[in-house]
């Protein structure tokens, strides 16, 4: 089936709606539930315009399978991973296409303790179940959906990795690339002795200032120029779901 070209080695990713749509997202949730029998899962999404409907379709699939959903809303991939282990859930799905253009979307799947699901650990089985579409009838007890804001807990977790009293008051040029990193920066600036100089911090899934991919040489000048223009001590640029970044001296 051509639409299953969106199943990659480590995630699901493709052009919406040609390779990935709401109907497929629903079946992915049903297949995940059939394969792993979770009780509760987390669902989050990045800023792409298609993320809301894809996350809603996943939610419907889980609810129909009798699985409870913890909806953490607009977030970064690391926040779904955090929610999964912090809340002791049975798994999680992040709706994101990471550093790809806005017409793409996808999913990153984990099991309990945020263990990644790749082609060798279940993703191909999910693809097979999606193709066969032989799911059991809807559960007698539909799953429940709970909206939960975990950002404060996530930021507190991040702060556990550093000794803030030993940090120097640096000036840092930050470029979230209109992805979701800017949402976390707003919380971190209250907890760190740094001055954040932010460019393209507003989440915008149309990516008006270019695809948030720091690996592309043509995308580096925005951050490099910000470092030079402001005399910052260093610069950081993130991709769309902030699971990777580039540092600038």
Coordinates of C-alpha atoms in Angstrom, one line a residue:
X1 CA 0.0 0.0 0.0
X2 CA 1.6 3.3 -1.1
X3 CA 0.5 5.3 1.8
X4 CA 2.6 3.1 4.1
X5 CA 5.7 4.7 2.6
X6 CA 5.6 6.9 5.7
X7 CA 6.9 4.1 7.9
X8 CA 10.6 4.6 8.3
X9 CA 13.3 2.8 10.3
X10 CA 12.8 4.8 13.5
X11 CA 9.6 6.8 13.1
X12 CA 6.7 7.6 10.9
X13 CA 7.0 10.5 8.5
X14 CA 5.5 11.7 5.3
X15 CA 3.6 14.4 3.3
X16 CA 0.1 15.2 4.6
X17 CA -2.3 14.0 3.3
X18 CA -0.7 12.0 0.5
X19 CA 1.3 9.7 2.7
X20 CA -0.2 10.3 6.2
X21 CA -3.8 11.4 7.0
X22 CA -6.3 11.1 9.8
X23 CA -7.6 7.7 8.7
X24 CA -4.1 6.3 8.9
X25 CA -3.4 8.0 12.2
X26 CA -6.6 6.3 13.6
X27 CA -5.4 2.9 12.5
X28 CA -1.9 3.5 13.9
X29 CA -3.4 4.0 17.3
X30 CA -5.6 0.9 17.0
X31 CA -2.6 -1.1 15.9
X32 CA -0.4 0.2 18.7
X33 CA -3.2 -0.7 21.2
X34 CA -3.5 -4.2 19.7
X35 CA 0.2 -4.9 19.7
X36 CA 1.2 -3.5 23.2
X37 CA -2.1 -3.5 25.2
X38 CA -1.4 -0.2 26.9
X39 CA -3.7 1.2 29.6
X40 CA -2.6 4.9 29.4
X41 CA -0.6 6.7 26.7
X42 CA 0.6 10.3 26.2
X43 CA 0.0 12.2 23.0
X44 CA 1.7 15.5 22.1
X45 CA 2.2 17.5 18.9
X46 CA 4.5 20.1 17.4
X47 CA 3.4 23.3 15.7
X48 CA 2.6 22.0 12.2
X49 CA -0.9 22.9 11.0
X50 CA -1.8 19.2 10.5
X51 CA -0.8 18.2 14.0
X52 CA -4.1 19.0 15.7
X53 CA -6.2 16.8 13.4
X54 CA -3.6 13.9 13.4
X55 CA -3.4 14.0 17.2
X56 CA -7.2 14.0 17.5
X57 CA -7.3 10.9 15.2
X58 CA -4.8 9.1 17.3
X59 CA -6.9 9.9 20.4
X60 CA -10.0 8.5 18.8
X61 CA -8.2 5.3 17.9
X62 CA -7.0 4.8 21.4
X63 CA -10.3 5.7 23.0
X64 CA -12.1 3.2 20.7
X65 CA -9.6 0.6 21.8
X66 CA -10.3 1.3 25.5
X67 CA -7.0 3.1 26.1
X68 CA -6.9 6.3 28.3
X69 CA -5.1 9.2 26.7
X70 CA -3.1 11.9 28.4
X71 CA -3.1 14.9 26.0
X72 CA -0.2 17.2 26.7
X73 CA -0.9 19.4 23.8
X74 CA 1.6 21.6 22.0
X75 CA 5.1 20.4 23.0
X76 CA 8.5 19.1 22.0
X77 CA 9.4 15.4 21.6
X78 CA 11.3 15.3 24.8
X79 CA 8.2 16.4 26.7
X80 CA 6.3 13.3 25.4
X81 CA 9.2 11.1 26.5
X82 CA 9.2 12.8 29.9
X83 CA 5.5 12.5 30.4
X84 CA 5.6 8.8 29.6
X85 CA 8.1 7.9 32.3
X86 CA 7.2 10.7 34.8
X87 CA 3.6 9.8 34.8
X88 CA 4.3 6.0 34.6
X89 CA 2.3 5.6 31.4
X90 CA 2.4 2.6 29.1
X91 CA 3.6 4.6 26.1
X92 CA 3.4 7.8 24.1
X93 CA 3.2 9.2 20.6
X94 CA 4.6 12.5 19.5
X95 CA 3.1 14.0 16.4
X96 CA 6.0 15.7 14.6
X97 CA 8.1 15.7 11.4
X98 CA 11.0 17.2 13.3
X99 CA 13.2 19.2 10.9
X100 CA 11.2 18.6 7.7
X101 CA 9.1 21.2 5.9
X102 CA 5.6 22.2 7.1
X103 CA 3.8 20.0 4.6
X104 CA 5.3 16.9 6.3
X105 CA 4.2 15.4 9.6
X106 CA 4.9 12.1 11.4
X107 CA 5.0 10.3 14.7
X108 CA 7.6 9.1 17.1
X109 CA 6.5 6.2 19.2
X110 CA 7.7 5.0 22.6
X111 CA 6.7 2.3 25.1
X112 CA 6.7 2.4 28.9
X113 CA 9.7 4.3 30.4
X114 CA 9.9 6.1 27.0
X115 CA 11.6 3.1 25.3
X116 CA 11.7 3.9 21.6
X117 CA 9.7 1.8 19.1
X118 CA 11.7 1.3 15.9
X119 CA 11.3 -1.1 12.9
X120 CA 13.1 -3.7 15.0
X121 CA 11.0 -3.3 18.1
X122 CA 7.5 -3.1 16.8
X123 CA 7.1 -0.4 14.2
X124 CA 6.9 -2.9 11.3
X125 CA 4.4 -5.0 13.3
X126 CA 2.3 -1.8 13.6
X127 CA 2.6 -1.3 9.9
X128 CA 1.4 -4.9 9.2
X129 CA -1.6 -4.5 11.5
X130 CA -2.5 -1.2 9.9
X131 CA -2.3 -2.8 6.5
X132 CA -4.4 -5.8 7.5
X133 CA -6.8 -3.5 9.4
X134 CA -8.2 -6.5 11.4
X135 CA -8.9 -4.9 14.7
X136 CA -11.2 -6.1 17.4
X137 CA -14.6 -4.4 18.0
X138 CA -14.5 -1.2 19.9
X139 CA -14.0 -1.7 23.6
X140 CA -17.0 -1.9 25.9
X141 CA -15.4 0.7 28.0
X142 CA -14.1 3.6 25.9
X143 CA -10.9 5.2 27.0
X144 CA -10.9 8.5 28.7
X145 CA -9.1 11.7 27.7
X146 CA -7.3 13.9 30.2
X147 CA -5.7 17.2 29.2
X148 CA -2.6 17.8 31.3
X149 CA 0.1 20.5 31.3
X150 CA 3.4 18.9 32.3
X151 CA 5.7 21.8 31.3
X152 CA 6.5 23.0 34.8
X153 CA 7.3 19.5 35.9
X154 CA 9.4 19.0 32.8
X155 CA 11.4 22.2 33.4
X156 CA 11.9 21.2 37.1
X157 CA 13.3 17.9 35.8
X158 CA 15.7 19.7 33.4
X159 CA 16.9 21.8 36.3
X160 CA 17.8 18.7 38.2
X161 CA 20.7 18.2 35.7
X162 CA 22.5 21.5 36.6
X163 CA 23.8 23.3 39.6
X164 CA 22.4 26.7 38.8
X165 CA 24.3 28.5 41.5
X166 CA 27.6 27.6 39.7
X167 CA 26.4 29.1 36.4
X168 CA 27.8 32.4 35.1
X169 CA 25.3 35.1 33.9
X170 CA 25.8 34.5 30.1
X171 CA 24.1 36.2 27.2
X172 CA 22.7 33.5 24.9
X173 CA 21.4 34.0 21.4
X174 CA 18.4 31.6 20.9
X175 CA 16.8 30.6 17.7
X176 CA 13.8 28.1 18.1
X177 CA 13.1 28.5 14.4
X178 CA 9.4 29.1 15.1
X179 CA 9.2 25.6 16.6
X180 CA 8.3 24.6 20.2
X181 CA 11.6 25.3 21.9
X182 CA 10.4 28.8 22.5
X183 CA 7.7 27.6 24.9
X184 CA 10.2 26.0 27.2
X185 CA 12.6 28.9 27.0
X186 CA 9.9 31.1 28.5
X187 CA 10.0 28.9 31.6
X188 CA 13.8 28.4 31.7
X189 CA 14.6 32.1 31.7
X190 CA 12.9 32.4 35.1
X191 CA 15.1 29.6 36.5
X192 CA 18.5 30.3 35.0
X193 CA 20.9 33.3 35.4
X194 CA 21.1 33.8 31.7
X195 CA 19.9 36.6 29.4
X196 CA 18.1 34.9 26.5
X197 CA 18.1 36.9 23.2
X198 CA 15.5 35.2 21.2
X199 CA 14.9 35.3 17.4
X200 CA 12.0 33.4 15.8
X201 CA 10.7 32.3 19.2
X202 CA 7.0 32.4 18.4
X203 CA 5.6 29.0 17.5
X204 CA 4.4 29.0 13.9
X205 CA 3.9 25.7 12.0
X206 CA 4.1 27.5 8.6
X207 CA 7.8 28.2 9.4
X208 CA 7.8 31.7 7.9
X209 CA 11.5 32.1 8.5
X210 CA 12.6 28.9 7.0
X211 CA 12.5 25.2 7.9
X212 CA 13.8 24.7 11.5
X213 CA 16.8 22.5 10.4
X214 CA 20.1 23.7 11.9
X215 CA 21.9 21.1 9.8
X216 CA 21.3 23.1 6.6
X217 CA 24.2 25.6 6.1
X218 CA 21.7 28.2 4.7
X219 CA 19.8 28.2 7.9
X220 CA 22.8 29.0 10.2
X221 CA 23.2 32.7 9.4
X222 CA 20.2 33.8 11.4
X223 CA 21.7 32.5 14.6
X224 CA 25.3 33.4 13.7
X225 CA 24.3 37.0 12.9
X226 CA 22.4 37.2 16.1
X227 CA 25.4 36.2 18.1
X228 CA 27.6 38.8 16.3
X229 CA 25.1 41.6 16.4
X230 CA 24.3 41.3 20.1
X231 CA 27.7 40.3 21.4
X232 CA 26.2 37.1 22.9
X233 CA 28.5 34.6 24.6
X234 CA 27.1 31.8 22.5
X235 CA 24.2 30.8 20.3
X236 CA 21.8 27.9 20.1
X237 CA 19.4 26.9 17.3
X238 CA 16.8 24.1 17.6
X239 CA 14.9 22.0 15.1
X240 CA 11.1 22.0 15.2
X241 CA 10.5 19.6 18.0
X242 CA 13.7 20.5 19.9
X243 CA 15.2 17.0 20.1
X244 CA 18.4 18.3 18.4
X245 CA 20.3 21.6 18.4
X246 CA 23.3 23.4 17.0
X247 CA 25.7 25.5 19.2
X248 CA 27.4 28.6 17.9
X249 CA 30.6 30.1 19.5

